[in-house]
């Protein structure tokens, strides 16, 4: 779903396209300081048709101002209602303070309402206090749950341990 905000403004929110890869990679560079960030156009192409994953961008005249990965997760707790996860949300430093982030999160919320989601979850690094304040102003609560993350570098590498096989019922 493409959405244009403010009649006088050509700013639009849309699904990312392969040609957005470099712009998204630049935005991620504002989020994390890692030489390993690598946004592949072919990966964006794969996500274009994924009904449960939306890589969104906010664009104005070819310039990307924001991006977020919106994932719809199947759940069984509330019949068939899914929940949503927002990951890697970035509004460029140059675009902050103009209401773009609020409009972006409002768009994400509208997509979640259209999908009948029970909740939207997101994680934010503990040192990003200004981002936390922003998320709270947008209605997110940082005091209801505690998030836990285990990065790949902390996964068990299997050295010295026997592999575990999990049998599935057929």
Short mmCIF file of C-alpha atoms in Angstrom, two decimals:
data_model
loop_
_atom_site.label_atom_id
_atom_site.label_comp_id
_atom_site.label_asym_id
_atom_site.label_seq_id
_atom_site.Cartn_x
_atom_site.Cartn_y
_atom_site.Cartn_z
CA UNK A 1 0.00 0.00 0.00
CA UNK A 2 1.46 3.34 -1.05
CA UNK A 3 0.39 6.31 1.04
CA UNK A 4 1.10 9.96 0.37
CA UNK A 5 1.08 12.38 3.30
CA UNK A 6 -0.02 16.01 3.16
CA UNK A 7 -1.47 17.16 -0.14
CA UNK A 8 1.28 19.74 -0.66
CA UNK A 9 4.00 17.21 0.04
CA UNK A 10 5.12 14.40 -2.25
CA UNK A 11 6.30 12.33 0.73
CA UNK A 12 5.09 8.75 0.33
CA UNK A 13 5.27 5.55 2.35
CA UNK A 14 5.57 2.42 0.24
CA UNK A 15 7.05 -1.04 0.12
CA UNK A 16 10.75 -0.98 -0.66
CA UNK A 17 11.95 -1.85 -4.13
CA UNK A 18 15.31 -3.36 -5.09
CA UNK A 19 16.56 0.05 -6.24
CA UNK A 20 16.17 1.31 -2.64
CA UNK A 21 18.93 -0.97 -1.33
CA UNK A 22 21.67 1.66 -1.08
CA UNK A 23 19.36 4.23 0.54
CA UNK A 24 18.18 1.68 3.11
CA UNK A 25 21.77 0.66 3.78
CA UNK A 26 22.62 4.33 4.42
CA UNK A 27 19.73 4.63 6.87
CA UNK A 28 20.88 1.48 8.68
CA UNK A 29 24.30 3.13 8.95
CA UNK A 30 22.63 5.82 11.08
CA UNK A 31 21.16 3.11 13.31
CA UNK A 32 24.18 0.87 13.84
CA UNK A 33 27.91 1.24 13.45
CA UNK A 34 28.74 -2.00 11.68
CA UNK A 35 30.76 -2.73 8.58
CA UNK A 36 28.66 -5.90 8.18
CA UNK A 37 25.48 -4.07 7.16
CA UNK A 38 24.72 -5.17 3.60
CA UNK A 39 21.33 -4.60 1.99
CA UNK A 40 20.96 -6.74 -1.13
CA UNK A 41 18.57 -5.67 -3.91
CA UNK A 42 17.73 -9.33 -4.57
CA UNK A 43 16.71 -9.80 -0.91
CA UNK A 44 14.40 -6.80 -1.16
CA UNK A 45 12.94 -8.36 -4.33
CA UNK A 46 12.24 -11.57 -2.39
CA UNK A 47 10.40 -9.61 0.29
CA UNK A 48 8.27 -7.67 -2.21
CA UNK A 49 5.92 -10.63 -2.62
CA UNK A 50 6.02 -11.88 0.98
CA UNK A 51 2.52 -11.36 2.42
CA UNK A 52 3.80 -11.46 6.03
CA UNK A 53 6.75 -9.10 5.65
CA UNK A 54 6.77 -5.48 4.54
CA UNK A 55 10.01 -3.59 4.18
CA UNK A 56 8.70 -0.04 4.18
CA UNK A 57 10.33 3.22 3.17
CA UNK A 58 9.31 6.85 3.43
CA UNK A 59 10.42 8.71 0.32
CA UNK A 60 10.39 12.25 -1.01
CA UNK A 61 11.66 12.95 -4.54
CA UNK A 62 13.87 9.88 -4.57
CA UNK A 63 15.34 10.49 -1.12
CA UNK A 64 14.62 7.93 1.60
CA UNK A 65 13.81 9.52 4.95
CA UNK A 66 12.84 6.39 6.89
CA UNK A 67 12.62 2.63 6.79
CA UNK A 68 11.19 -0.15 8.92
CA UNK A 69 10.69 -3.88 8.60
CA UNK A 70 7.11 -4.83 9.50
CA UNK A 71 6.53 -8.52 10.15
CA UNK A 72 3.13 -10.10 10.70
CA UNK A 73 3.37 -13.18 12.92
CA UNK A 74 0.75 -15.92 12.96
CA UNK A 75 -0.53 -16.63 16.44
CA UNK A 76 -3.01 -18.98 18.09
CA UNK A 77 -3.73 -17.14 21.33
CA UNK A 78 -6.56 -15.00 19.94
CA UNK A 79 -8.11 -17.25 17.31
CA UNK A 80 -6.58 -16.20 13.98
CA UNK A 81 -5.37 -12.72 14.93
CA UNK A 82 -1.68 -12.10 14.22
CA UNK A 83 0.66 -9.77 16.05
CA UNK A 84 3.23 -7.49 14.45
CA UNK A 85 6.90 -6.80 15.00
CA UNK A 86 8.60 -3.62 13.83
CA UNK A 87 12.33 -4.06 13.39
CA UNK A 88 15.15 -1.82 12.18
CA UNK A 89 13.07 1.35 12.27
CA UNK A 90 15.13 4.38 11.26
CA UNK A 91 14.22 7.99 10.54
CA UNK A 92 17.21 9.83 9.11
CA UNK A 93 18.84 12.33 11.43
CA UNK A 94 18.23 15.09 8.89
CA UNK A 95 14.49 14.30 8.80
CA UNK A 96 13.79 14.17 12.52
CA UNK A 97 11.62 16.75 14.23
CA UNK A 98 9.34 17.22 11.20
CA UNK A 99 6.59 14.75 12.14
CA UNK A 100 7.76 12.17 9.63
CA UNK A 101 8.47 9.50 12.22
CA UNK A 102 5.02 9.96 13.74
CA UNK A 103 3.41 9.69 10.30
CA UNK A 104 5.51 6.59 9.58
CA UNK A 105 4.45 4.85 12.79
CA UNK A 106 0.83 5.90 12.18
CA UNK A 107 1.02 4.21 8.76
CA UNK A 108 2.45 1.05 10.36
CA UNK A 109 -0.36 1.08 12.91
CA UNK A 110 -2.95 1.44 10.12
CA UNK A 111 -1.49 -1.62 8.37
CA UNK A 112 -1.70 -3.54 11.65
CA UNK A 113 -5.32 -2.48 12.16
CA UNK A 114 -6.13 -3.61 8.62
CA UNK A 115 -4.62 -7.03 9.46
CA UNK A 116 -6.47 -7.19 12.81
CA UNK A 117 -3.24 -7.46 14.82
CA UNK A 118 -3.49 -7.85 18.57
CA UNK A 119 -0.33 -5.82 19.22
CA UNK A 120 2.75 -4.24 17.72
CA UNK A 121 6.10 -4.98 19.32
CA UNK A 122 9.46 -3.36 18.79
CA UNK A 123 12.83 -3.41 20.47
CA UNK A 124 15.14 -0.44 20.88
CA UNK A 125 18.70 -0.37 22.16
CA UNK A 126 18.85 0.65 25.82
CA UNK A 127 21.06 3.66 25.13
CA UNK A 128 18.57 5.23 22.66
CA UNK A 129 16.67 7.30 25.22
CA UNK A 130 15.41 9.87 22.70
CA UNK A 131 13.99 7.09 20.54
CA UNK A 132 12.30 5.59 23.60
CA UNK A 133 10.67 8.93 24.40
CA UNK A 134 9.47 9.15 20.80
CA UNK A 135 8.01 5.63 20.88
CA UNK A 136 6.21 6.40 24.14
CA UNK A 137 4.77 9.62 22.65
CA UNK A 138 3.44 7.39 19.84
CA UNK A 139 1.66 5.15 22.35
CA UNK A 140 4.18 2.36 22.87
CA UNK A 141 4.86 1.26 26.43
CA UNK A 142 8.35 0.48 27.62
CA UNK A 143 7.17 -0.63 31.05
CA UNK A 144 4.77 -3.50 30.25
CA UNK A 145 7.24 -6.14 29.11
CA UNK A 146 10.95 -6.74 29.04
CA UNK A 147 12.63 -7.72 25.80
CA UNK A 148 15.45 -10.23 25.52
CA UNK A 149 17.86 -10.61 22.62
CA UNK A 150 20.45 -13.25 21.87
CA UNK A 151 22.72 -12.30 18.99
CA UNK A 152 24.29 -14.89 16.72
CA UNK A 153 27.75 -14.38 18.23
CA UNK A 154 26.32 -15.76 21.49
CA UNK A 155 24.72 -18.84 19.91
CA UNK A 156 26.27 -22.12 20.90
CA UNK A 157 28.70 -23.06 18.18
CA UNK A 158 28.39 -26.76 18.87
CA UNK A 159 32.10 -27.30 19.52
CA UNK A 160 32.52 -30.13 21.97
CA UNK A 161 28.84 -30.85 22.23
CA UNK A 162 26.81 -33.59 20.65
CA UNK A 163 24.16 -32.59 18.15
CA UNK A 164 20.60 -32.78 19.38
CA UNK A 165 17.96 -34.24 17.15
CA UNK A 166 14.34 -33.32 17.63
CA UNK A 167 11.89 -35.89 16.38
CA UNK A 168 8.73 -34.52 14.78
CA UNK A 169 5.39 -36.24 14.87
CA UNK A 170 4.31 -37.37 11.45
#
